[in-house]
Amino acid sequence: MTSLEVAGLAKSFGGVTAVDDVTFSITPGHIHSIIGPNGAGKTTLFNLVAGLYVPTSGTVRLAGQDVTALAPHQRAALGLGRTFQNLQIFFNMSAIENVMVGRHLRRRAGFLGSLFALPSAWADNREARAQAARLMARVGLEAYLDAEADAMPYGALKRLEIARALAAEPSLLMLDEPAAGLNPTETQEIDRLIQSIAADGITVVLVEHDMKLVMGISDHIIVLDHGRLLAQGTPAEVARDPQVVAAYLGGEPA
Amino acid sequence: MSDFLQFVFSGLTVGAIYALVGIGFALIYNASHVINFAQGEFVMIGGMATVALIDLGVPLLPAALVAIAIAALVGVALEKLAIEPARNAGVVTLIIITIGASILVRGVVEVVLGKQFHRLPSFSGDQPILVGGATLHPQSLWIVGALVVLVVGLKLFFDRHPFGKAILATAHNRLAAQLVGIEVKTVLVASFALSAAFGAIGGILTAPLTLTQYDVGVMLGVKGFCAAILGGLGSPFGAVLGGLIVGLAEALAAGYVSSAYKDVVAFVMILLVLFFMPSGLFGTKGTERV
Amino acid sequence: MANPALGRWGGLIVLIVVVAALPLVLPNKFYYDIAVKTGLNALVCVGLNLLIGYAGQISLGHAAFFALGGYASAVLTTRYEWNGFLALGAGAVATGIVAYLVARPILRLKGHYLAMATLAFGIIVSLVLNREIWLTGGPDGITVPTLRLGDMRLRSAETWYWITGGALVVVTYLALNLIHSPSGRAIRALHGSEVAAETLGIDVARTKTMVFVLSAVIAAIAGSLFAHADRFITPNEAGFLRSVELVTMVVLGGMASTFGAIVGAALLTVLPQALAGFDEFKHIVLGAILVGTMIFLPKGLVPSLGALIRRWRR
Amino acid sequence: MTARNPSRRLALCLGVATAVMLGALGGAQAQQAPIKIGSFLAVTGPASFLGDPEAKTLKLYVDRINKAGGVAGRQLQLVVYDSAGDAKQAVSFAKRLIDEDKVDLIIGGSTTGETMAAAPVVQEAELPFISLAGANVVVEPVKKWIFKTPHSDRMAIEKIFEDAQKREFKKVAVIGGPGGFDQSCRAEAVKLAPRYGLEVVANETYGANDTEMTPQLTRIRSTPGVQAIVGCGFGAPTVITARNYKQLGMQNIPFYFNHGVGSDQFIKQSEGATEGMRVPVAAVLVGDQLKADDPQRPIVTDYRKTYTEAYNEPISTFGGHAFDALLIATEAIKRAGGPDKAKVRDEIEKTKDLIGVDGIFTMSATDHMGLDLRSFKMTEIKDGKWVLLY
């Protein structure tokens, strides 16, 4: 049983092929990283898996189920969560409300229940707030509970996105450059956080530039270059792969 | 057949005005990504200012030129005083600002020139020209002729003149334009002035055919917006085609289907285009980056 | 604010107190009439604010829903002699269905395109109301009979004041419920980031449709009440400028602020009255206020003032 | 179009326009409160042809009456609101006049739309209301509190069709707008045509804010056998219709307009397009051409002189409607001995042989207009002037 399976996936934008015939699978419960130089197609791949882009060809399977034709919110309901390279915070809400949105899939009250404040909506609110507060504490944001999102520092927002994604209780969590723009201390904290998430049994897929982070925590690495799958394997295997060294590691002193 | 020709004449005349307003929308949108809901007011200013000047005894040509200049100045003022201070505002806010500005402009004209409606004498008399059984008003020739001249002029300006090229470059990529030393602020001001002038010319040319009043700008603005969207937002030449299509569709619908529903035609058309071709007939598709 | 819930329900209590106390200072029927119009505009704006302020979707055609509700009441009660309340309900349901049908294709659009599409929809509705004279009476409007509750004829301005005030309090209460519920957070998430909302399992198209239909139904009910309160309605109620007026009320008062919407509606209903003495310059003043507010208080009056008070407290 | 009078729409939720208060300034004799006359008129907007001279006439004559000592020993106070021709605003202003200004009587409603919109409010408030609107529907069926001064659209159509019959026309086309007055006029035309041996072969309509009527006129032009066109309407659309008529080179088809165009403004704005058009109008417009023994001649001459001197602009039939309304009202108040609403209403209904500028009024419980065809004159526009035919 695989957590995520991608077969022959391709996406082109008006003649430019961003992802080209990529096939790989991801086993449950580990930390997987997708690396590659800028423009290798990592974020496009994320967007294809999340369902934000419709692939030109190929299939995506989540936990064995073909989701290629499903909308992003349907994939989310199947246990797929993610964060974004360019922050996608709800800046029109407080920090804790951002995380509470993450509880959307776990709500019981419907639209009318919400409108008329039925007991189910009250219960939802109570439960969501408690869960959100717990998750914010877990990512180290307990000081920001009722802060307005647009007044928070960048590093905190990065962690807020992770807390929000966790609130949906995903089985597969995709993190797009969680350490980008963070200082070394913050990066270390993120490192620990990712490991603890994986320790809870959530499959983590990471896109990251910080090689030290990637090499340190990944169980399995997928290397993309120019939209194509270049190599995959353990950090040690990948680091030894001459193609990878040539294409990526060699080109950038890490 | 002569009826058909008559409707085509009528449609092209009206369409040419929509086109002029539509070009204005496109120019401003290109430079600033603002939809200027005050665009119709430039048309109104053109007509009303010319009427007022002629009433003061100024001959037609100088009166028209001064009216165009006044409209251009209002355009510049709009950019400097209302758009620029709100540069980073959202779409809705900018829409409200331009709507507020249009109310302000109408209010000023209402106070200065009154609320009565006015007319201009036709440029070349009212003797209709007979063409294939249909009649063509000389003023229609002026309107369509002016559109052709302005479009060709605009094309040459964009292709040949360095400043025209700068405007195009800014529309294409603002940051890059800034990096190669284009004064984006000047481009903005010029775009507002230019689109105001186009609107004013439209207003002056139509005033002899229809009537002009302090509030004629509203509907013309909306129709011009239709033209701009139909042509693909941000494409001045698309807007010209969009305007002519809207005008023709209206006239033919009025003639053959129901005059009561001619305005509906334009809006139904725009809805269909938006539903099935969201980037307009001649626009290009963009992709959202995440 | 230390406790957001306090501000929320505190605001509702203030609203109730204002509605209850206002009659003490209203000198005659004419002022009741203005108060009724303020209340009905506020009603529409509370609903419209859910769409514009919270969900972040602009509508330049919302007056169409108001007018559809009003005309449903007018036409069904005059031409088909329906009971007024039945007509009101039918109008709300029918408007909801219309809104549902246009929501999907229209709400796929964004920004200026959405503005254009909603504008076009509104204008089409107003044109139909103008042209179908046999049904609507044409541009000169249609007279609407008095609303009857059993044997009671609801016609005095005072009666309508209490009906409107009550409706406003109820709808405000519902709106506040919604905003601070799971569905409400989903609605607000659309404004914050549609992609993020999608990846958290929010069905974007469905959520947009829900809020669009809800705001349309509220507008339709307000329109029905308006038709009966005024006993007259014209197609101008569906017009482009009426739609713009409604959006302006929301934006002026403050987007994503329920009480802002009410304040905006009150201001733009009462302000023209206050300016009656400066008739000549009324539009200049109004235009200048709109532009000025948007430039200097881009968040609208209520949120901007709220921020000011919070800063001052600190 | 919907965007009728736009900035006003936006600015006015309720609609409040100029409140012109011409109060009793002679403090000495003002022991008694003044008699309040309220009015809502289309001073601006597409029907400003009508409302503007009406408002000016009311102001002028209320002033003169006050200077001459008022009515029934009391001064008059005039409150005028500008409804811009919008029915919605007319209702608001009618309410405001009744509830806030507490007027004793209302004159106004320049247009049929405004009048019919305000009618239920006025009926309910039970105060006399003299409308300046043309359509027959205003007084038919008779409404207890509502009267009107202009000739009705039915009379206009009768007058036009009589003329058409004399010229041996058989087939006519009708063109008009969607407003109440236009609608009513077109309906009368269709209804009355057979009685005059006429057939309405084309019946075209345009939108309230249309800027050109070319398609409608083109269709009339290509309808076989049209011998005359009858235009129903007032204000800007009629001017555009006339101009398009000329622009399409249709002058070979005779054109009649109804009395909604009865002002020099119409001729002036149409720039010669109206040459040869025939219009039935009230006597006031051709006052200088009336026979010397015409009973209306003195009052018409006096009104023309007074108005032109005060405003330095030509008179219109619309100002005349307002003049007559004020005349009927003041005469009734005099007879009633004060502004008691019920008494004034009864006295208005008893108006008999009152010579006004529109004609000689004799009202009754079944006739709240009180005019007949005698005072309605057929004119032709020649060299930009109204010329009395008969």
mmCIF file of C-alpha atoms in Angstrom, chain D residues 10-268:
data_model
loop_
_atom_site.group_PDB
_atom_site.id
_atom_site.type_symbol
_atom_site.label_atom_id
_atom_site.label_comp_id
_atom_site.label_asym_id
_atom_site.label_seq_id
_atom_site.Cartn_x
_atom_site.Cartn_y
_atom_site.Cartn_z
ATOM 1 C CA LEU D 10 -27.043 57.319 -5.852
ATOM 2 C CA ALA D 11 -27.271 60.400 -3.776
ATOM 3 C CA LEU D 12 -30.824 60.039 -2.777
ATOM 4 C CA CYS D 13 -32.104 57.005 -1.046
ATOM 5 C CA LEU D 14 -35.186 58.863 -0.172
ATOM 6 C CA GLY D 15 -34.739 61.737 -2.456
ATOM 7 C CA VAL D 16 -34.751 65.197 -1.121
ATOM 8 C CA ALA D 17 -34.338 68.063 -3.471
ATOM 9 C CA THR D 18 -34.540 71.743 -3.275
ATOM 10 C CA ALA D 19 -37.041 72.923 -0.808
ATOM 11 C CA VAL D 20 -37.824 76.331 -2.046
ATOM 12 C CA MET D 21 -39.534 78.196 0.660
ATOM 13 C CA LEU D 22 -41.153 81.362 -0.454
ATOM 14 C CA GLY D 23 -42.613 82.354 2.818
ATOM 15 C CA ALA D 24 -44.821 85.087 4.026
ATOM 16 C CA LEU D 25 -42.405 87.939 4.479
ATOM 17 C CA GLY D 26 -45.023 90.526 5.325
ATOM 18 C CA GLY D 27 -44.815 89.858 9.027
ATOM 19 C CA ALA D 28 -47.474 92.395 9.969
ATOM 20 C CA GLN D 29 -50.426 90.608 8.436
ATOM 21 C CA ALA D 30 -49.129 87.159 9.251
ATOM 22 C CA GLN D 31 -51.040 86.704 12.455
ATOM 23 C CA GLN D 32 -52.443 83.625 10.806
ATOM 24 C CA ALA D 33 -50.156 80.876 9.563
ATOM 25 C CA PRO D 34 -49.732 80.899 5.787
ATOM 26 C CA ILE D 35 -51.627 78.511 3.565
ATOM 27 C CA LYS D 36 -49.120 75.907 2.466
ATOM 28 C CA ILE D 37 -49.066 74.741 -1.116
ATOM 29 C CA GLY D 38 -46.783 71.815 -1.796
ATOM 30 C CA SER D 39 -45.441 70.736 -5.126
ATOM 31 C CA PHE D 40 -43.223 68.059 -6.596
ATOM 32 C CA LEU D 41 -42.135 68.668 -10.168
ATOM 33 C CA ALA D 42 -39.680 67.278 -12.699
ATOM 34 C CA VAL D 43 -37.547 70.421 -12.562
ATOM 35 C CA THR D 44 -34.554 68.451 -13.799
ATOM 36 C CA GLY D 45 -34.096 65.227 -15.700
ATOM 37 C CA PRO D 46 -35.597 64.048 -18.969
ATOM 38 C CA ALA D 47 -38.899 65.827 -18.257
ATOM 39 C CA SER D 48 -37.333 69.142 -17.287
ATOM 40 C CA PHE D 49 -39.079 70.707 -20.303
ATOM 41 C CA LEU D 50 -42.189 70.312 -18.216
ATOM 42 C CA GLY D 51 -41.109 70.792 -14.640
ATOM 43 C CA ASP D 52 -38.878 73.786 -15.077
ATOM 44 C CA PRO D 53 -41.493 76.239 -16.421
ATOM 45 C CA GLU D 54 -44.044 74.771 -14.033
ATOM 46 C CA ALA D 55 -41.886 75.507 -11.005
ATOM 47 C CA LYS D 56 -41.061 78.969 -12.326
ATOM 48 C CA THR D 57 -44.736 79.750 -12.905
ATOM 49 C CA LEU D 58 -45.744 78.640 -9.421
ATOM 50 C CA LYS D 59 -43.024 80.716 -7.775
ATOM 51 C CA LEU D 60 -43.830 83.756 -9.862
ATOM 52 C CA TYR D 61 -47.540 83.694 -9.171
ATOM 53 C CA VAL D 62 -47.393 82.768 -5.499
ATOM 54 C CA ASP D 63 -45.197 85.834 -5.089
ATOM 55 C CA ARG D 64 -47.629 88.018 -6.952
ATOM 56 C CA ILE D 65 -50.607 86.699 -5.020
ATOM 57 C CA ASN D 66 -48.826 87.337 -1.734
ATOM 58 C CA LYS D 67 -47.905 90.876 -2.755
ATOM 59 C CA ALA D 68 -51.542 91.441 -3.595
ATOM 60 C CA GLY D 69 -52.609 90.375 -0.120
ATOM 61 C CA GLY D 70 -52.775 86.607 -0.332
ATOM 62 C CA VAL D 71 -55.788 84.364 -0.478
ATOM 63 C CA ALA D 72 -58.706 84.500 1.934
ATOM 64 C CA GLY D 73 -56.734 86.986 3.991
ATOM 65 C CA ARG D 74 -53.764 84.701 4.361
ATOM 66 C CA GLN D 75 -50.400 84.469 2.703
ATOM 67 C CA LEU D 76 -49.388 81.505 0.567
ATOM 68 C CA GLN D 77 -46.309 79.474 1.244
ATOM 69 C CA LEU D 78 -44.917 77.337 -1.568
ATOM 70 C CA VAL D 79 -42.792 74.231 -1.033
ATOM 71 C CA VAL D 80 -41.341 72.766 -4.246
ATOM 72 C CA TYR D 81 -39.370 69.557 -4.539
ATOM 73 C CA ASP D 82 -37.568 68.350 -7.638
ATOM 74 C CA SER D 83 -38.599 64.791 -8.409
ATOM 75 C CA ALA D 84 -36.489 64.727 -11.592
ATOM 76 C CA GLY D 85 -39.389 62.939 -13.269
ATOM 77 C CA ASP D 86 -38.799 59.838 -11.171
ATOM 78 C CA ALA D 87 -41.963 58.182 -9.888
ATOM 79 C CA LYS D 88 -40.158 56.787 -6.871
ATOM 80 C CA GLN D 89 -38.988 60.185 -5.754
ATOM 81 C CA ALA D 90 -42.408 61.624 -6.413
ATOM 82 C CA VAL D 91 -43.846 59.228 -3.827
ATOM 83 C CA SER D 92 -41.176 60.199 -1.320
ATOM 84 C CA PHE D 93 -41.833 63.857 -1.839
ATOM 85 C CA ALA D 94 -45.580 63.462 -1.659
ATOM 86 C CA LYS D 95 -45.076 61.802 1.727
ATOM 87 C CA ARG D 96 -42.664 64.479 2.807
ATOM 88 C CA LEU D 97 -45.063 67.251 1.796
ATOM 89 C CA ILE D 98 -47.871 65.599 3.700
ATOM 90 C CA ASP D 99 -46.057 64.387 6.820
ATOM 91 C CA GLU D 100 -43.186 66.782 7.276
ATOM 92 C CA ASP D 101 -44.261 69.998 5.596
ATOM 93 C CA LYS D 102 -47.935 69.466 6.398
ATOM 94 C CA VAL D 103 -49.141 71.271 3.290
ATOM 95 C CA ASP D 104 -52.787 72.062 2.687
ATOM 96 C CA LEU D 105 -52.857 71.208 -0.980
ATOM 97 C CA ILE D 106 -50.542 69.734 -3.576
ATOM 98 C CA ILE D 107 -49.988 70.896 -7.124
ATOM 99 C CA GLY D 108 -47.776 68.772 -9.244
ATOM 100 C CA GLY D 109 -46.566 65.702 -10.743
ATOM 101 C CA SER D 110 -45.260 66.998 -14.057
ATOM 102 C CA THR D 111 -45.652 63.553 -15.546
ATOM 103 C CA THR D 112 -48.274 60.851 -15.488
ATOM 104 C CA GLY D 113 -45.842 58.425 -13.903
ATOM 105 C CA GLU D 114 -45.173 60.709 -10.938
ATOM 106 C CA THR D 115 -48.840 61.494 -10.531
ATOM 107 C CA MET D 116 -50.025 57.914 -10.586
ATOM 108 C CA ALA D 117 -47.271 56.881 -8.188
ATOM 109 C CA ALA D 118 -48.224 59.553 -5.678
ATOM 110 C CA ALA D 119 -51.962 59.118 -6.139
ATOM 111 C CA PRO D 120 -52.520 56.397 -3.486
ATOM 112 C CA VAL D 121 -50.542 58.370 -0.902
ATOM 113 C CA VAL D 122 -52.558 61.516 -1.573
ATOM 114 C CA GLN D 123 -55.871 59.688 -1.630
ATOM 115 C CA GLU D 124 -55.083 58.152 1.710
ATOM 116 C CA ALA D 125 -53.923 61.406 3.287
ATOM 117 C CA GLU D 126 -57.089 63.076 2.002
ATOM 118 C CA LEU D 127 -55.908 66.381 0.680
ATOM 119 C CA PRO D 128 -56.616 68.067 -2.645
ATOM 120 C CA PHE D 129 -54.126 67.315 -5.383
ATOM 121 C CA ILE D 130 -54.114 69.049 -8.756
ATOM 122 C CA SER D 131 -51.939 67.183 -11.223
ATOM 123 C CA LEU D 132 -50.203 68.681 -14.226
ATOM 124 C CA ALA D 133 -49.999 65.351 -16.037
ATOM 125 C CA GLY D 134 -51.506 64.661 -19.421
ATOM 126 C CA ALA D 135 -52.833 61.133 -19.412
ATOM 127 C CA ASN D 136 -56.483 60.337 -19.036
ATOM 128 C CA VAL D 137 -55.822 57.703 -16.373
ATOM 129 C CA VAL D 138 -55.189 60.449 -13.825
ATOM 130 C CA VAL D 139 -58.866 61.372 -13.651
ATOM 131 C CA GLU D 140 -60.491 58.315 -15.126
ATOM 132 C CA PRO D 141 -61.788 56.604 -13.106
ATOM 133 C CA VAL D 142 -62.418 59.657 -10.954
ATOM 134 C CA LYS D 143 -60.392 59.723 -7.748
ATOM 135 C CA LYS D 144 -61.971 61.731 -4.970
ATOM 136 C CA TRP D 145 -59.013 64.010 -4.163
ATOM 137 C CA ILE D 146 -57.298 64.191 -7.545
ATOM 138 C CA PHE D 147 -57.798 66.761 -10.296
ATOM 139 C CA LYS D 148 -55.809 67.789 -13.335
ATOM 140 C CA THR D 149 -55.447 70.803 -15.596
ATOM 141 C CA PRO D 150 -53.936 69.744 -18.951
ATOM 142 C CA HIS D 151 -56.001 68.349 -21.756
ATOM 143 C CA SER D 152 -55.928 64.574 -21.747
ATOM 144 C CA ASP D 153 -54.040 62.364 -24.126
ATOM 145 C CA ARG D 154 -57.366 61.063 -25.387
ATOM 146 C CA MET D 155 -58.286 64.589 -26.460
ATOM 147 C CA ALA D 156 -54.922 64.965 -28.121
ATOM 148 C CA ILE D 157 -55.415 61.772 -30.081
ATOM 149 C CA GLU D 158 -58.962 62.800 -31.013
ATOM 150 C CA LYS D 159 -57.688 66.125 -32.255
ATOM 151 C CA ILE D 160 -54.887 64.477 -34.229
ATOM 152 C CA PHE D 161 -57.153 61.850 -35.754
ATOM 153 C CA GLU D 162 -59.726 64.471 -36.751
ATOM 154 C CA ASP D 163 -56.981 66.232 -38.612
ATOM 155 C CA ALA D 164 -55.722 62.998 -40.149
ATOM 156 C CA GLN D 165 -59.236 62.189 -41.258
ATOM 157 C CA LYS D 166 -59.540 65.573 -42.928
ATOM 158 C CA ARG D 167 -56.321 64.878 -44.798
ATOM 159 C CA GLU D 168 -57.819 61.533 -45.830
ATOM 160 C CA PHE D 169 -55.160 59.392 -44.221
ATOM 161 C CA LYS D 170 -55.958 55.726 -43.701
ATOM 162 C CA LYS D 171 -52.836 54.181 -42.227
ATOM 163 C CA VAL D 172 -50.864 55.637 -39.352
ATOM 164 C CA ALA D 173 -47.853 54.553 -37.298
ATOM 165 C CA VAL D 174 -47.437 55.247 -33.588
ATOM 166 C CA ILE D 175 -44.142 55.716 -31.761
ATOM 167 C CA GLY D 176 -43.637 56.370 -28.070
ATOM 168 C CA GLY D 177 -41.726 55.545 -24.913
ATOM 169 C CA PRO D 178 -42.431 53.155 -22.048
ATOM 170 C CA GLY D 179 -43.586 55.759 -19.486
ATOM 171 C CA GLY D 180 -47.126 56.070 -18.185
ATOM 172 C CA PHE D 181 -48.034 59.041 -20.368
ATOM 173 C CA ASP D 182 -46.646 57.466 -23.540
ATOM 174 C CA GLN D 183 -48.263 54.129 -22.791
ATOM 175 C CA SER D 184 -51.639 55.701 -22.160
ATOM 176 C CA CYS D 185 -51.411 57.807 -25.328
ATOM 177 C CA ARG D 186 -50.473 54.824 -27.473
ATOM 178 C CA ALA D 187 -53.307 52.780 -26.031
ATOM 179 C CA GLU D 188 -55.759 55.611 -26.798
ATOM 180 C CA ALA D 189 -54.451 55.813 -30.343
ATOM 181 C CA VAL D 190 -54.986 52.106 -30.956
ATOM 182 C CA LYS D 191 -58.430 52.266 -29.366
ATOM 183 C CA LEU D 192 -59.683 55.387 -31.157
ATOM 184 C CA ALA D 193 -58.245 54.739 -34.623
ATOM 185 C CA PRO D 194 -61.186 52.732 -36.041
ATOM 186 C CA ARG D 195 -63.610 55.514 -35.078
ATOM 187 C CA TYR D 196 -61.767 57.800 -37.495
ATOM 188 C CA GLY D 197 -61.408 55.192 -40.203
ATOM 189 C CA LEU D 198 -57.751 54.788 -39.420
ATOM 190 C CA GLU D 199 -55.576 51.742 -39.059
ATOM 191 C CA VAL D 200 -52.521 51.652 -36.803
ATOM 192 C CA VAL D 201 -50.090 49.673 -38.963
ATOM 193 C CA ALA D 202 -46.983 50.112 -36.825
ATOM 194 C CA ASN D 203 -46.673 50.620 -33.093
ATOM 195 C CA GLU D 204 -43.056 51.194 -32.059
ATOM 196 C CA THR D 205 -41.604 51.771 -28.625
ATOM 197 C CA TYR D 206 -38.223 52.940 -27.371
ATOM 198 C CA GLY D 207 -36.485 52.827 -23.988
ATOM 199 C CA ALA D 208 -36.723 55.676 -21.498
ATOM 200 C CA ASN D 209 -33.056 56.585 -21.855
ATOM 201 C CA ASP D 210 -32.434 55.580 -25.449
ATOM 202 C CA THR D 211 -30.167 57.905 -27.320
ATOM 203 C CA GLU D 212 -31.439 57.112 -30.765
ATOM 204 C CA MET D 213 -34.718 55.973 -32.277
ATOM 205 C CA THR D 214 -33.331 55.142 -35.718
ATOM 206 C CA PRO D 215 -34.250 51.434 -35.681
ATOM 207 C CA GLN D 216 -37.849 52.162 -34.689
ATOM 208 C CA LEU D 217 -38.220 54.865 -37.337
ATOM 209 C CA THR D 218 -36.561 52.649 -39.929
ATOM 210 C CA ARG D 219 -39.153 50.003 -39.272
ATOM 211 C CA ILE D 220 -41.931 52.548 -39.634
ATOM 212 C CA ARG D 221 -40.357 53.767 -42.860
ATOM 213 C CA SER D 222 -40.347 50.278 -44.304
ATOM 214 C CA THR D 223 -43.925 49.516 -43.220
ATOM 215 C CA PRO D 224 -45.939 49.816 -46.426
ATOM 216 C CA GLY D 225 -48.565 52.504 -46.689
ATOM 217 C CA VAL D 226 -47.801 54.609 -43.622
ATOM 218 C CA GLN D 227 -49.359 58.013 -44.304
ATOM 219 C CA ALA D 228 -48.674 59.680 -40.987
ATOM 220 C CA ILE D 229 -46.757 59.108 -37.778
ATOM 221 C CA VAL D 230 -48.136 59.910 -34.325
ATOM 222 C CA GLY D 231 -45.556 60.526 -31.623
ATOM 223 C CA CYS D 232 -46.489 59.951 -27.980
ATOM 224 C CA GLY D 233 -44.178 61.400 -25.370
ATOM 225 C CA PHE D 234 -42.436 64.398 -23.894
ATOM 226 C CA GLY D 235 -38.968 65.673 -23.156
ATOM 227 C CA ALA D 236 -35.658 64.427 -24.496
ATOM 228 C CA PRO D 237 -36.933 61.313 -26.329
ATOM 229 C CA THR D 238 -39.309 63.403 -28.439
ATOM 230 C CA VAL D 239 -36.449 65.665 -29.476
ATOM 231 C CA ILE D 240 -34.336 62.678 -30.459
ATOM 232 C CA THR D 241 -37.263 61.164 -32.352
ATOM 233 C CA ALA D 242 -37.741 64.394 -34.294
ATOM 234 C CA ARG D 243 -34.044 64.655 -35.094
ATOM 235 C CA ASN D 244 -33.758 61.042 -36.196
ATOM 236 C CA TYR D 245 -36.913 61.493 -38.303
ATOM 237 C CA LYS D 246 -35.171 64.229 -40.220
ATOM 238 C CA GLN D 247 -31.825 62.431 -40.304
ATOM 239 C CA LEU D 248 -33.521 59.455 -41.922
ATOM 240 C CA GLY D 249 -35.022 61.758 -44.530
ATOM 241 C CA MET D 250 -38.580 60.842 -43.617
ATOM 242 C CA GLN D 251 -40.165 64.278 -43.970
ATOM 243 C CA ASN D 252 -42.361 62.979 -46.762
ATOM 244 C CA ILE D 253 -44.418 61.255 -44.045
ATOM 245 C CA PRO D 254 -46.397 63.824 -41.999
ATOM 246 C CA PHE D 255 -45.654 63.721 -38.280
ATOM 247 C CA TYR D 256 -48.025 64.513 -35.416
ATOM 248 C CA PHE D 257 -46.902 64.837 -31.826
ATOM 249 C CA ASN D 258 -49.194 64.877 -28.856
ATOM 250 C CA HIS D 259 -49.311 67.856 -26.485
ATOM 251 C CA GLY D 260 -46.348 66.605 -24.463
ATOM 252 C CA VAL D 261 -44.028 68.661 -26.670
ATOM 253 C CA GLY D 262 -45.785 72.016 -26.246
ATOM 254 C CA SER D 263 -42.848 74.353 -25.717
ATOM 255 C CA ASP D 264 -40.416 76.379 -27.784
ATOM 256 C CA GLN D 265 -37.630 74.296 -26.258
ATOM 257 C CA PHE D 266 -38.820 71.331 -28.295
ATOM 258 C CA ILE D 267 -38.509 73.272 -31.558
ATOM 259 C CA LYS D 268 -35.190 74.785 -30.592
#
